[in-house]
PDB file of C-alpha atoms in Angstrom:
ATOM      1  CA  UNK A   1     116.783  94.244  97.574  1.00 53.00           C
ATOM      2  CA  UNK A   2     118.264  95.369 100.754  1.00 66.00           C
ATOM      3  CA  UNK A   3     117.272  97.500 103.925  1.00 73.00           C
ATOM      4  CA  UNK A   4     117.730 100.838 102.283  1.00 81.00           C
ATOM      5  CA  UNK A   5     114.692  99.737  99.602  1.00 76.00           C
ATOM      6  CA  UNK A   6     112.981  98.558 103.022  1.00 74.00           C
ATOM      7  CA  UNK A   7     112.908 101.870 104.574  1.00 80.00           C
ATOM      8  CA  UNK A   8     112.061 103.981 101.182  1.00 82.00           C
ATOM      9  CA  UNK A   9     109.276 101.596 101.070  1.00 79.00           C
ATOM     10  CA  UNK A  10     108.082 102.432 104.579  1.00 78.00           C
ATOM     11  CA  UNK A  11     108.934 106.060 104.429  1.00 85.00           C
ATOM     12  CA  UNK A  12     106.749 105.786 101.237  1.00 86.00           C
ATOM     13  CA  UNK A  13     103.789 104.696 103.510  1.00 86.00           C
ATOM     14  CA  UNK A  14     103.818 100.847 102.510  1.00 83.00           C
ATOM     15  CA  UNK A  15     102.544  98.623 104.926  1.00 84.00           C
ATOM     16  CA  UNK A  16     104.734  96.191 106.665  1.00 81.00           C
ATOM     17  CA  UNK A  17     103.299  92.766 105.696  1.00 84.00           C
ATOM     18  CA  UNK A  18     103.347  94.212 101.538  1.00 84.00           C
ATOM     19  CA  UNK A  19     107.069  95.113 102.300  1.00 80.00           C
ATOM     20  CA  UNK A  20     108.029  91.769 103.644  1.00 82.00           C
ATOM     21  CA  UNK A  21     105.496  90.162 100.735  1.00 86.00           C
ATOM     22  CA  UNK A  22     108.051  92.162  98.498  1.00 81.00           C
ATOM     23  CA  UNK A  23     110.735  91.093  99.717  1.00 82.00           C
ATOM     24  CA  UNK A  24     109.986  87.955  99.961  1.00 88.00           C
ATOM     25  CA  UNK A  25     109.429  87.337  96.395  1.00 90.00           C
ATOM     26  CA  UNK A  26     112.493  88.900  95.580  1.00 86.00           C
ATOM     27  CA  UNK A  27     114.551  86.660  97.551  1.00 89.00           C
ATOM     28  CA  UNK A  28     112.547  83.681  95.460  1.00 92.00           C
ATOM     29  CA  UNK A  29     113.030  85.189  92.447  1.00 92.00           C
ATOM     30  CA  UNK A  30     117.411  85.895  93.329  1.00 90.00           C
ATOM     31  CA  UNK A  31     117.088  82.217  94.429  1.00 91.00           C
ATOM     32  CA  UNK A  32     115.633  80.950  91.590  1.00 94.00           C
ATOM     33  CA  UNK A  33     117.436  82.873  89.100  1.00 91.00           C
ATOM     34  CA  UNK A  34     120.924  81.628  90.375  1.00 90.00           C
ATOM     35  CA  UNK A  35     119.530  77.486  90.457  1.00 94.00           C
ATOM     36  CA  UNK A  36     118.764  78.136  87.255  1.00 93.00           C
ATOM     37  CA  UNK A  37     122.122  79.762  86.200  1.00 92.00           C
ATOM     38  CA  UNK A  38     123.297  76.300  88.090  1.00 92.00           C
ATOM     39  CA  UNK A  39     121.217  74.160  86.047  1.00 95.00           C
ATOM     40  CA  UNK A  40     122.244  75.528  82.661  1.00 94.00           C
ATOM     41  CA  UNK A  41     126.106  75.077  83.761  1.00 95.00           C
ATOM     42  CA  UNK A  42     124.958  71.705  84.328  1.00 95.00           C
ATOM     43  CA  UNK A  43     123.294  70.652  81.259  1.00 95.00           C
ATOM     44  CA  UNK A  44     126.084  72.287  79.181  1.00 96.00           C
ATOM     45  CA  UNK A  45     128.971  70.075  80.853  1.00 96.00           C
ATOM     46  CA  UNK A  46     126.484  66.889  80.467  1.00 95.00           C
ATOM     47  CA  UNK A  47     125.918  67.483  76.836  1.00 95.00           C
ATOM     48  CA  UNK A  48     129.834  68.549  76.589  1.00 95.00           C
ATOM     49  CA  UNK A  49     129.937  64.515  78.286  1.00 93.00           C
ATOM     50  CA  UNK A  50     127.741  63.603  75.857  1.00 92.00           C
ATOM     51  CA  UNK A  51     129.196  65.017  72.853  1.00 91.00           C
ATOM     52  CA  UNK A  52     132.688  63.617  73.629  1.00 90.00           C
ATOM     53  CA  UNK A  53     130.838  59.558  74.349  1.00 89.00           C
ATOM     54  CA  UNK A  54     129.237  60.356  70.642  1.00 88.00           C
ATOM     55  CA  UNK A  55     132.278  60.699  68.900  1.00 87.00           C
ATOM     56  CA  UNK A  56     133.877  58.291  71.324  1.00 85.00           C
ATOM     57  CA  UNK A  57     131.832  55.278  70.247  1.00 83.00           C
ATOM     58  CA  UNK A  58     131.623  56.643  66.699  1.00 77.00           C
ATOM     59  CA  UNK A  59     135.465  56.186  66.165  1.00 64.00           C
ATOM     60  CA  UNK A  60     136.000  52.744  67.801  1.00 57.00           C
ATOM     61  CA  UNK A  61     132.676  51.816  66.038  1.00 60.00           C
ATOM     62  CA  UNK A  62     133.746  49.629  62.996  1.00 60.00           C
ATOM     63  CA  UNK A  63     132.323  51.185  59.479  1.00 59.00           C
ATOM     64  CA  UNK A  64     129.489  49.158  58.397  1.00 54.00           C
TER      65      UNK A  64
END
C-alpha cells in the first residue's frame, strides 16, 4: 500500500485513524507473507538434507 492509496482513502472521507489501521494491517500482512515464504524455503532445504542423509545411511547400512 503506498501513499497514493492513502490519499485516495483520505479523499473518500475515511478518517485518519482508520487509514492508519488499514496501512498498519497491510504492512503486517506483507511481512507475514514474506516470512512465510522464507520458512517454506527453509523447510524444503531441510527436507532435502534429511532425504540425502537418509539415503546415505541406507546405502551404508548392511542388509538384515
